[in-house]
C-alpha positions as semicolon CSV with decimal commas, in nm:
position;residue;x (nm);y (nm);z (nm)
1;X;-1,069;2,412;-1,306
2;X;-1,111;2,365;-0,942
3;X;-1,372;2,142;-0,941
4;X;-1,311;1,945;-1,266
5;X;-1,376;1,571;-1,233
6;X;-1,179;1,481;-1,554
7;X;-0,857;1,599;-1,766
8;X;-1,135;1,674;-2,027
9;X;-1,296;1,932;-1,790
10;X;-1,015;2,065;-1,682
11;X;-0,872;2,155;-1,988
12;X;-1,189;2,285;-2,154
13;X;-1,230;2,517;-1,873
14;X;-0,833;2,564;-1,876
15;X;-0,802;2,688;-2,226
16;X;-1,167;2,847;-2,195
17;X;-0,965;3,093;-1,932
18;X;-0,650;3,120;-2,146
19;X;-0,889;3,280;-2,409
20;X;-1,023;3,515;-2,241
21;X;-0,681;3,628;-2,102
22;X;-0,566;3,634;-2,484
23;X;-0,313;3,386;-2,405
24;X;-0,318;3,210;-2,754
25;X;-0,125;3,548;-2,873
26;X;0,153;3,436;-2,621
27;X;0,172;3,058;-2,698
28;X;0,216;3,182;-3,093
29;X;0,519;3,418;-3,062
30;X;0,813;3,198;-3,005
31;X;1,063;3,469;-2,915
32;X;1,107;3,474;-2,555
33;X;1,420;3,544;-2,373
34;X;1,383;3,254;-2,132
35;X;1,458;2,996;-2,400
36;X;1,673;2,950;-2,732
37;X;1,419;2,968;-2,948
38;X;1,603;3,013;-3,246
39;X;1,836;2,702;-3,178
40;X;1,459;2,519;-3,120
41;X;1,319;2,652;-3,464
42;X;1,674;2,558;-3,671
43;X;1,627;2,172;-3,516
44;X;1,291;2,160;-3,605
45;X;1,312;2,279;-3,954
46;X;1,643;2,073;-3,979
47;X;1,439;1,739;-3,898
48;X;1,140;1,818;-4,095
49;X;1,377;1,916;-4,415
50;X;1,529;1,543;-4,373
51;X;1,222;1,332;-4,311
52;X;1,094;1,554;-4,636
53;X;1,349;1,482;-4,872
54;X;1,402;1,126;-4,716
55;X;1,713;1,169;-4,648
56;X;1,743;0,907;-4,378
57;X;2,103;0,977;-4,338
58;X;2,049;1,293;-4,256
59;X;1,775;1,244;-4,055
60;X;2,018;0,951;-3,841
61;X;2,290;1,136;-3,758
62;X;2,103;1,452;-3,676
63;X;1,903;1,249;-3,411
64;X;2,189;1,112;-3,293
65;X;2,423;1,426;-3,210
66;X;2,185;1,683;-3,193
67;X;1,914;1,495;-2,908
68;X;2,002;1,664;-2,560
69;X;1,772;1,728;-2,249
70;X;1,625;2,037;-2,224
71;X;1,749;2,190;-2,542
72;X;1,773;2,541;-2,540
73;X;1,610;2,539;-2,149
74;X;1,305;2,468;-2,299
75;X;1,187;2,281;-1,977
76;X;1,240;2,603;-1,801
77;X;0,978;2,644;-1,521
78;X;0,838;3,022;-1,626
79;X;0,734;2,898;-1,964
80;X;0,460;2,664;-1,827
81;X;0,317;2,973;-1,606
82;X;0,218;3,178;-1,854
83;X;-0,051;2,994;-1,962
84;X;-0,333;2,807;-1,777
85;X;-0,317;2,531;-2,040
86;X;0,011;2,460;-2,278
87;X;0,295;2,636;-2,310
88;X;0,496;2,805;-2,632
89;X;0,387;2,618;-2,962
90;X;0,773;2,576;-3,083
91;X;0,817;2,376;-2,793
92;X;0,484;2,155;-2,831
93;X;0,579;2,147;-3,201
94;X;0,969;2,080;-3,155
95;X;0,856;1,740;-2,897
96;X;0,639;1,566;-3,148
97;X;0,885;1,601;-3,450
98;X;1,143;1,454;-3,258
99;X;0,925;1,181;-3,113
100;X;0,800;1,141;-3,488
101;X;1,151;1,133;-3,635
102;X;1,257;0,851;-3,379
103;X;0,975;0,633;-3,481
104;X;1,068;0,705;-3,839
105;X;1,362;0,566;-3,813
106;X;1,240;0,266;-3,575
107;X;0,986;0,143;-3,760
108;X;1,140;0,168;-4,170
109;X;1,416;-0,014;-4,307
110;X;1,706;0,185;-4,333
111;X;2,015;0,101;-4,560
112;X;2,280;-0,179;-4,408
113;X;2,104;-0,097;-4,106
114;X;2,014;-0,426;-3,893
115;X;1,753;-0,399;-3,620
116;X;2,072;-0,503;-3,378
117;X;2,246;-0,201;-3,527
118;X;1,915;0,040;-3,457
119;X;1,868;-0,111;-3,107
120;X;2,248;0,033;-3,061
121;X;2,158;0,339;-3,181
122;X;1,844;0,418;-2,967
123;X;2,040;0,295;-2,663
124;X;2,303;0,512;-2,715
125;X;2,095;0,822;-2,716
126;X;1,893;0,699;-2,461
127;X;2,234;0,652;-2,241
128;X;2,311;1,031;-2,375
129;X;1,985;1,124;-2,298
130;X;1,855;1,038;-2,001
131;X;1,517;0,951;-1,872
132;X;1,255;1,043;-1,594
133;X;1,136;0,899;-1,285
134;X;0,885;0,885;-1,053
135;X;0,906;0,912;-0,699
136;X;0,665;0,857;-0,444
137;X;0,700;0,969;-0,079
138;X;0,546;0,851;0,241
139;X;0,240;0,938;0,407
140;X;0,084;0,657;0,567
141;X;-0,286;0,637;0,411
142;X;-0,266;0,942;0,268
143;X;-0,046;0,801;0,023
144;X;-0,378;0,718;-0,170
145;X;-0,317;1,023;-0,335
146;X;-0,039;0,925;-0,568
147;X;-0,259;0,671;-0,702
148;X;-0,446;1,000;-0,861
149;X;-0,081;1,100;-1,001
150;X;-0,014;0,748;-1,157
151;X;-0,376;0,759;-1,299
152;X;-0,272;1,098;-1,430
153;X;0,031;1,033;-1,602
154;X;-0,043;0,660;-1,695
155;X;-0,300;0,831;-1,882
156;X;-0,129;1,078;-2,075
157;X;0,140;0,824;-2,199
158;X;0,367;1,017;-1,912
159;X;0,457;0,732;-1,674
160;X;0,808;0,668;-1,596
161;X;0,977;0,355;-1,648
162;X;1,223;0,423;-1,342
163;X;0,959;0,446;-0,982
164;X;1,109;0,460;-0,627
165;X;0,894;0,424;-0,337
166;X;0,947;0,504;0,053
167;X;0,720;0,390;0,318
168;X;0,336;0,406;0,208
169;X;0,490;0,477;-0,155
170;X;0,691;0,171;-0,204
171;X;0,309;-0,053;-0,158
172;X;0,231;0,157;-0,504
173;X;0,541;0,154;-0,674
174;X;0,554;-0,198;-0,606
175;X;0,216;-0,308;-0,751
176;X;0,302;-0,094;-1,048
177;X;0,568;-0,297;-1,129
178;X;0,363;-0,651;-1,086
179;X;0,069;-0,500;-1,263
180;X;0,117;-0,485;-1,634
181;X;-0,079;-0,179;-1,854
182;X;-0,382;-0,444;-1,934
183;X;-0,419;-0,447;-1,512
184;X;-0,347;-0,088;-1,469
185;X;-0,732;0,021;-1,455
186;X;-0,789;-0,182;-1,167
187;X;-0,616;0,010;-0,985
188;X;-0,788;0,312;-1,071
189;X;-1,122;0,190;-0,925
190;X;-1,206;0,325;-0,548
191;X;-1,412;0,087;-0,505
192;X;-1,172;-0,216;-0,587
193;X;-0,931;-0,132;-0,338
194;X;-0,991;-0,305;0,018
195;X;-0,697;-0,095;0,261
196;X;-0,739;-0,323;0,561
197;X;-0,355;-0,234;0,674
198;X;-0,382;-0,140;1,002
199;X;-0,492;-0,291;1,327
200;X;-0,458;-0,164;1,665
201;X;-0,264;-0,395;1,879
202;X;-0,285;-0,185;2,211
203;X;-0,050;-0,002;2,416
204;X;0,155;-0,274;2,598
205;X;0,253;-0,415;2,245
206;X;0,358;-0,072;2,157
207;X;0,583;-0,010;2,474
208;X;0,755;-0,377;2,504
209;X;0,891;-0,253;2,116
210;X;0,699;-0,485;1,941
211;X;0,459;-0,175;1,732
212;X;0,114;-0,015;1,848
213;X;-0,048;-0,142;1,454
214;X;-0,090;-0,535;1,370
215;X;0,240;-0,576;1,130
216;X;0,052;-0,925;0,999
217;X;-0,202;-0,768;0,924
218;X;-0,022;-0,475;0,716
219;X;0,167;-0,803;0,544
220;X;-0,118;-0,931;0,438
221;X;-0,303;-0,618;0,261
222;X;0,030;-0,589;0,090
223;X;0,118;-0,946;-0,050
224;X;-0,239;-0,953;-0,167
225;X;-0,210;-0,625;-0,344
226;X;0,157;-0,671;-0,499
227;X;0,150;-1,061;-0,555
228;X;0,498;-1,285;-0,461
229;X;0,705;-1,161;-0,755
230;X;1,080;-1,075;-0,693
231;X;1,211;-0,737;-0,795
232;X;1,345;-0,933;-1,083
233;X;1,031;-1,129;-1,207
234;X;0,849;-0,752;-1,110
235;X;1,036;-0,606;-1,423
236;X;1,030;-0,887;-1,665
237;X;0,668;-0,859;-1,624
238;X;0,593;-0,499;-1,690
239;X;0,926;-0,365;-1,777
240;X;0,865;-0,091;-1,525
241;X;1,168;-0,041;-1,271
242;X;1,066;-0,069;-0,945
243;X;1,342;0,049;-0,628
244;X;1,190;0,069;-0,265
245;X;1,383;0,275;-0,041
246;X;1,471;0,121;0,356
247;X;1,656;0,256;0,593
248;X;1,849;0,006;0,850
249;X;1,816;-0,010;1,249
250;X;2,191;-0,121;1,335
251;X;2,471;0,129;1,297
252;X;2,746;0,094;1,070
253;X;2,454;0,046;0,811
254;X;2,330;0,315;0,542
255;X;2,008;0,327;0,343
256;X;1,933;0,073;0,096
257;X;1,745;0,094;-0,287
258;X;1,626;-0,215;-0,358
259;X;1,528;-0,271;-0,689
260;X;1,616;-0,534;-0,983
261;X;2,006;-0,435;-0,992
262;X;2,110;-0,411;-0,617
263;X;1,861;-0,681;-0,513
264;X;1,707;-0,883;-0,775
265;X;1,545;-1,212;-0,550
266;X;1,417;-0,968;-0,239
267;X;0,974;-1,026;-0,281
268;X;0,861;-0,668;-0,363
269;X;0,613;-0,761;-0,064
270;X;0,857;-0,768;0,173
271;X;1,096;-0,469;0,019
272;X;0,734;-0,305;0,075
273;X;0,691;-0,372;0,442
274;X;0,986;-0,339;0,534
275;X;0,975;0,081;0,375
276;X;0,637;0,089;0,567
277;X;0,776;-0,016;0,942
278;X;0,737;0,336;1,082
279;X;0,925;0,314;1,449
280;X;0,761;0,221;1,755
281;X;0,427;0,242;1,517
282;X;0,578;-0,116;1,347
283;X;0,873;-0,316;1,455
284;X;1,177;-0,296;1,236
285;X;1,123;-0,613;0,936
286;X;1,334;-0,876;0,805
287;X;1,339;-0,894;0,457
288;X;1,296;-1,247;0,280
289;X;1,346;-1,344;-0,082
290;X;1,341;-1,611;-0,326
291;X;1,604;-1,905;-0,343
292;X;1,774;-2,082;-0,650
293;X;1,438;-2,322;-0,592
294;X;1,173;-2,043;-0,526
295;X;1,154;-2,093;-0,139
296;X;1,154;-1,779;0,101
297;X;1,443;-1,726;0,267
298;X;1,556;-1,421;0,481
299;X;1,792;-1,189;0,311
300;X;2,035;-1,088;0,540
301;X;1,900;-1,266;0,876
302;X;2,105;-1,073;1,099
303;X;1,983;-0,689;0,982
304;X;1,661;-0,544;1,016
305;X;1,521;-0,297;0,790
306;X;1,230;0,049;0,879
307;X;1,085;0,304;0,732
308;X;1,224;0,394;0,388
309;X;1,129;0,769;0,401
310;X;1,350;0,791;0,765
311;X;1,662;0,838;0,610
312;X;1,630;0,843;0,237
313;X;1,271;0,945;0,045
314;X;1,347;1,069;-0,256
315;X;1,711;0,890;-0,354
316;X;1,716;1,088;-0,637
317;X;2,089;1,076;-0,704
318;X;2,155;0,653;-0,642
319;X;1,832;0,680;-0,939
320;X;2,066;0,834;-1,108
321;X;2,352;0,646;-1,123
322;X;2,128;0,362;-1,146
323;X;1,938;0,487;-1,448
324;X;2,062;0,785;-1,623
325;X;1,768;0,980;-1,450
326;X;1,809;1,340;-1,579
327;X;1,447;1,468;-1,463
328;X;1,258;1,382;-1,138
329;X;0,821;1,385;-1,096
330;X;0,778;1,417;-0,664
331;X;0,450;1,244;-0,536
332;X;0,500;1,447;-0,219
333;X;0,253;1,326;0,098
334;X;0,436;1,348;0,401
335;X;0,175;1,461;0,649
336;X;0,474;1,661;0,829
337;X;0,632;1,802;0,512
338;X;0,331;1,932;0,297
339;X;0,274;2,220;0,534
340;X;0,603;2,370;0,453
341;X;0,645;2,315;0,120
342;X;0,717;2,631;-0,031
343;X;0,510;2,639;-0,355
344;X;0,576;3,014;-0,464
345;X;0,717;2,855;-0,776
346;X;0,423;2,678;-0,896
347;X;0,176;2,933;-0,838
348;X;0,395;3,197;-1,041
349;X;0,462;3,400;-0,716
350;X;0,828;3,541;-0,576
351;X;0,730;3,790;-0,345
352;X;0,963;3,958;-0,123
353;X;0,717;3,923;0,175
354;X;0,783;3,571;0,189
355;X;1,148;3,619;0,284
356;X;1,095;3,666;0,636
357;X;0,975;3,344;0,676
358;X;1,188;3,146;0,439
359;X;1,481;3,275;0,641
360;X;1,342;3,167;0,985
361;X;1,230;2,835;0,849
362;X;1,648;2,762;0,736
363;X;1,749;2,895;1,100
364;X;1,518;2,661;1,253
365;X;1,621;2,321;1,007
366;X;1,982;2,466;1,097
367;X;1,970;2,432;1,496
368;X;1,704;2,147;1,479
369;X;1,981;1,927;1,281
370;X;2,227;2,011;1,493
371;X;2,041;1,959;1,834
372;X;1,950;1,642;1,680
373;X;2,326;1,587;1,576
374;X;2,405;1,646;1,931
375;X;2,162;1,414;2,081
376;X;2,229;1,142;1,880
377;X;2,593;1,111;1,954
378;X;2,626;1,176;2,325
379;X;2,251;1,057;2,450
380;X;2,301;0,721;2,665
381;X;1,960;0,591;2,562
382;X;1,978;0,389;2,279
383;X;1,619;0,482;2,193
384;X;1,664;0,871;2,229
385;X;2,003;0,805;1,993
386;X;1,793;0,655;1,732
387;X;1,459;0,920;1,793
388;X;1,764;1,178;1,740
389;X;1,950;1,025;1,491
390;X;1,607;0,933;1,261
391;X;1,463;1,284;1,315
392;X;1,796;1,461;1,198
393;X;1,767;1,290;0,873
394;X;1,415;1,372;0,804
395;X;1,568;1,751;0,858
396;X;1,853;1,696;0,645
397;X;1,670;1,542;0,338
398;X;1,555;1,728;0,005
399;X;1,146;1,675;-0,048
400;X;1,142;1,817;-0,398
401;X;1,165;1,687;-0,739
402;X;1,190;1,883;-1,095
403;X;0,829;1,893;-1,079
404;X;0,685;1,844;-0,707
405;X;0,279;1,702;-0,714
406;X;0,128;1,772;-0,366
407;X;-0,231;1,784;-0,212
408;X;-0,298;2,045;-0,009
409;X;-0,446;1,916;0,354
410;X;-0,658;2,020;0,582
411;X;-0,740;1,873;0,984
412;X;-0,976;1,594;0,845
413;X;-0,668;1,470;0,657
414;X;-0,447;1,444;0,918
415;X;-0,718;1,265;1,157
416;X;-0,765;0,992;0,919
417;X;-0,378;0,929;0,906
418;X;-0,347;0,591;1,051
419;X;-0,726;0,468;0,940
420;X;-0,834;0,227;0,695
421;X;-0,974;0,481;0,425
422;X;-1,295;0,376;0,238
423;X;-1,364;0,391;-0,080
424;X;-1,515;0,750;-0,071
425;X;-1,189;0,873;0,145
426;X;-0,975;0,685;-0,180
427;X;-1,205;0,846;-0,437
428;X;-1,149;1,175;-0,295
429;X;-0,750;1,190;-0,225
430;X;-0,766;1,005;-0,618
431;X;-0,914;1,324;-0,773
432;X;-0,738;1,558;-0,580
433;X;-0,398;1,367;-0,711
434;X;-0,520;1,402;-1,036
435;X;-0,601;1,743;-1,029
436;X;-0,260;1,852;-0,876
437;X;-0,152;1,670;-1,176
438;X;-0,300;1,830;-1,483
439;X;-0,189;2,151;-1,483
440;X;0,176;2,054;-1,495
441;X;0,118;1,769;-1,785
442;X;0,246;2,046;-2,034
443;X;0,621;2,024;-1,847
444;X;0,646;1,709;-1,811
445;X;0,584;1,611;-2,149
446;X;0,842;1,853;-2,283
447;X;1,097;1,702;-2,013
448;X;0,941;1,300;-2,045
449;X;0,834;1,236;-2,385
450;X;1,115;1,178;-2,625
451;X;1,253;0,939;-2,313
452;X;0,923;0,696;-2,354
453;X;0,947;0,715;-2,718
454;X;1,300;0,631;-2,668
455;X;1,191;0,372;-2,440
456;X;0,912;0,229;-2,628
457;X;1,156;0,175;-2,953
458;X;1,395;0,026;-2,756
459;X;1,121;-0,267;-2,664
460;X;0,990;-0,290;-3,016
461;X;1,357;-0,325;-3,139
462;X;1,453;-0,626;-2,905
463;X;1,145;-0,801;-2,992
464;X;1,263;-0,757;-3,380
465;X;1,608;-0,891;-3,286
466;X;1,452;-1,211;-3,087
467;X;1,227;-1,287;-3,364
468;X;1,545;-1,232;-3,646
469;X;1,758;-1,490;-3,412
470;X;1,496;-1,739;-3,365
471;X;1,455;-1,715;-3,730
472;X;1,822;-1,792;-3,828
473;X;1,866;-2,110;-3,571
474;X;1,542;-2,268;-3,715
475;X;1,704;-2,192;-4,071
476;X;2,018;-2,352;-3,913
């Protein structure tokens, strides 16, 4: 499983272990007492009865009051550690009859029920349900490993509509959202990717305030990787939601998400660089969109913009209010935060040994933020106030998502931090996202998959409405 160069290996050899651990024994029992199982089996039998009888009233109003997110705690971590592969067949089973039930009801006529009337239906449980979303951290060129993730989940029909990007992130979430599912494999390719972002621009640059790395040159790898698309032309392209995270430079400012709602005419490009100005290693960016007659403009002239990541990486709960995100999936590549991530729950593992050190890591964050604190508020250096006030946040933020994907580093990772990675460097830090991927497909589905089906019917149901309207004014 370790060394699998394909989902197809890695679950041969996954369930290939699961046998020989007799964990098929497991996966068939559905009692458990970490779950509802019997509220599980009554839904599924209740939907099956309906779509059996065709009793599409039945069948409508049962979706509609009885759809909620993580039913029964179904999405419940320990039931997708049992097994190497999978988890409890109820579960699996329950998923696919309510993704099979919503397309049902999508795609046949139903009585004095107008697509307009169905589109209000799946939006409304959509609304009530919530979705997923995708967020990828920073991480400089190691960021090359969420492309492995997105390949991953894209895939497996798991990728979120909603993505947020900080810092090296926000370049990928923001050519996933000019880059339509036709243009997707492209991306995949080590060898089509040409990361020429950084150039060394020597230590006088660096000191006067002006960045050590070539900023042009950074702008240029990114506009010809993400195209000169708005946030708002970004979405009607793909229908994928793209928000970039910045943080600001002047006071009296807090961190920005800008995506199609907040900002709809900021370039993605320059939403992009603007996440990826690291202090002192860029300078801080202006950010420039689109006017009424398609010139750039600057968007805000008098504020500058850094390193999304600084003071807000994951903004998991503006996605929410945003979105109705209910369920977060954590790229997580932050050279200086994948040391200490504490991945006891992923491996299965809660050992009393490990409290020792938990405890001294949360008296450590404790005095660190409020040195830092300190610092910032009485320092008379404007640049140790910032330094301060920049590395308090990174102390004070939350790096994990429902489900957290992270590589696992060693030295020749960290020395190849600010390089231009080749394609066998790309290829490798692909794989290894993919791999940290697959084994937690199985949760993700539960928690994703009715939201994409929701999603997907939503689509199919506006086109039916256009087409019905454009109908009825050529009949007029």
């Amino acid at each position: 499983m370790a060394t699998a160069t394909s989902y197809e290996q890695w679950k041969d050899a996954a369930q290939t272990l699961d046998a020989l651990e007799n964990k098929s024994a497991w996966k068939d029992n559905i009692a458990s007492d970490i779950y509802n199982y019997e509220l599980l089996s009554d839904r599924l039998i209740l939907l099956r009865k309906f779509k059996e009888q065709g009793d599409i009233d039945g069948l409508y109003r049962a979706l509609r009051e009885g759809l909620h997110h993580d039913l029964g705690n179904m999405g419940d971590i320990r039931l997708y550690q049992q097994c190497h592969f999978g988890t409890k067949s109820l579960i699996e089973d329950y998923v696919t009859e309510v993704c099979s039930s919503l397309e049902y009801v999508c795609d046949n006529n139903l009585n004095n029920l107008t697509a307009a009337k169905k589109l209000d239906f799946f939006k409304d449980i959509l609304l009530s349900f919530g979705r997923p979303a995708l967020l990828l951290s920073g991480g400089a060129s190691l960021g090359v490993f969420h492309i492995g993730v997105v390949k991953a989940l894209w895939e497996h029909d798991l990728l979120p509509q909603v993505i947020n990007g900080s810092s090296s992130g926000s370049i990928i979430a923001a050519a996933l959202g000019t880059h339509t599912d036709e243009e997707l494999p492209a991306l995949f390719d080590p060898n089509a990717h040409n990361m020429k972002a950084w150039r060394w621009m020597g230590l006088l640059n660096g000191v006067k305030g002006k960045g050590f790395m070539d900023q042009r040159q950074l702008q240029d790898y990114i506009r010809s990787y993400v195209g000169e698309y708005t946030m708002q032309e970004a979405y009607e392209k793909t229908g994928r939601s793209i928000n970039i995270s910045v943080s600001p430079v002047q006071q009296n400012q807090k961190a920005r998400l800008l995506c199609g709602y907040t900002s709809p005419y900021i370039l993605s490009w320059s939403a992009a660089l603007a996440s990826c100005a690291v202090p002192a290693i860029f300078p801080p960016v202006k950010l420039l969109k689109k006017d009424h007659e398609g010139r750039n403009v600057p968007y805000m002239p008098r504020l500058r913009w850094v390193d999304g990541s600084m003071v807000s990486d994951l903004p998991v709960e503006r996605l929410m209010h945003l979105y109705d995100v209910n369920y977060t999936i954590v790229s997580q590549t932050n050279p200086h935060v994948v040391p200490f991530l504490d991945r006891s729950n992923e491996e299965g593992k809660n050992r009393l040994w490990k409290m020792p050190a938990a405890l001294l890591k949360a008296e450590a964050a404790f005095h660190g933020k409020a040195i830092c604190d300190y610092v910032r508020q009485h320092s008379d250096s404007e640049i140790i106030r910032q330094v301060s006030g920049h590395c308090y946040s990174m102390m004070s933020q939350n790096y994990y998502g429902d489900v957290t994907v992270a590589p696992r580093y060693k030295l020749g990772h960290y020395l190849k931090v600010l390089s231009n990675p080749d394609s066998d460097f790309i290829k490798e830090l692909m794989l290894e996202g993919e791999r940290a991927t697959w084994p937690k497909i199985a949760m993700i589905r539960t928690h994703s998959k009715i939201s994409k089906t929701l999603e997907k019917c939503i689509e199919k149901l506006k086109a039916d409405v256009r087409t019905h309207r454009a109908t009825l004014s050529v009949i007029a």
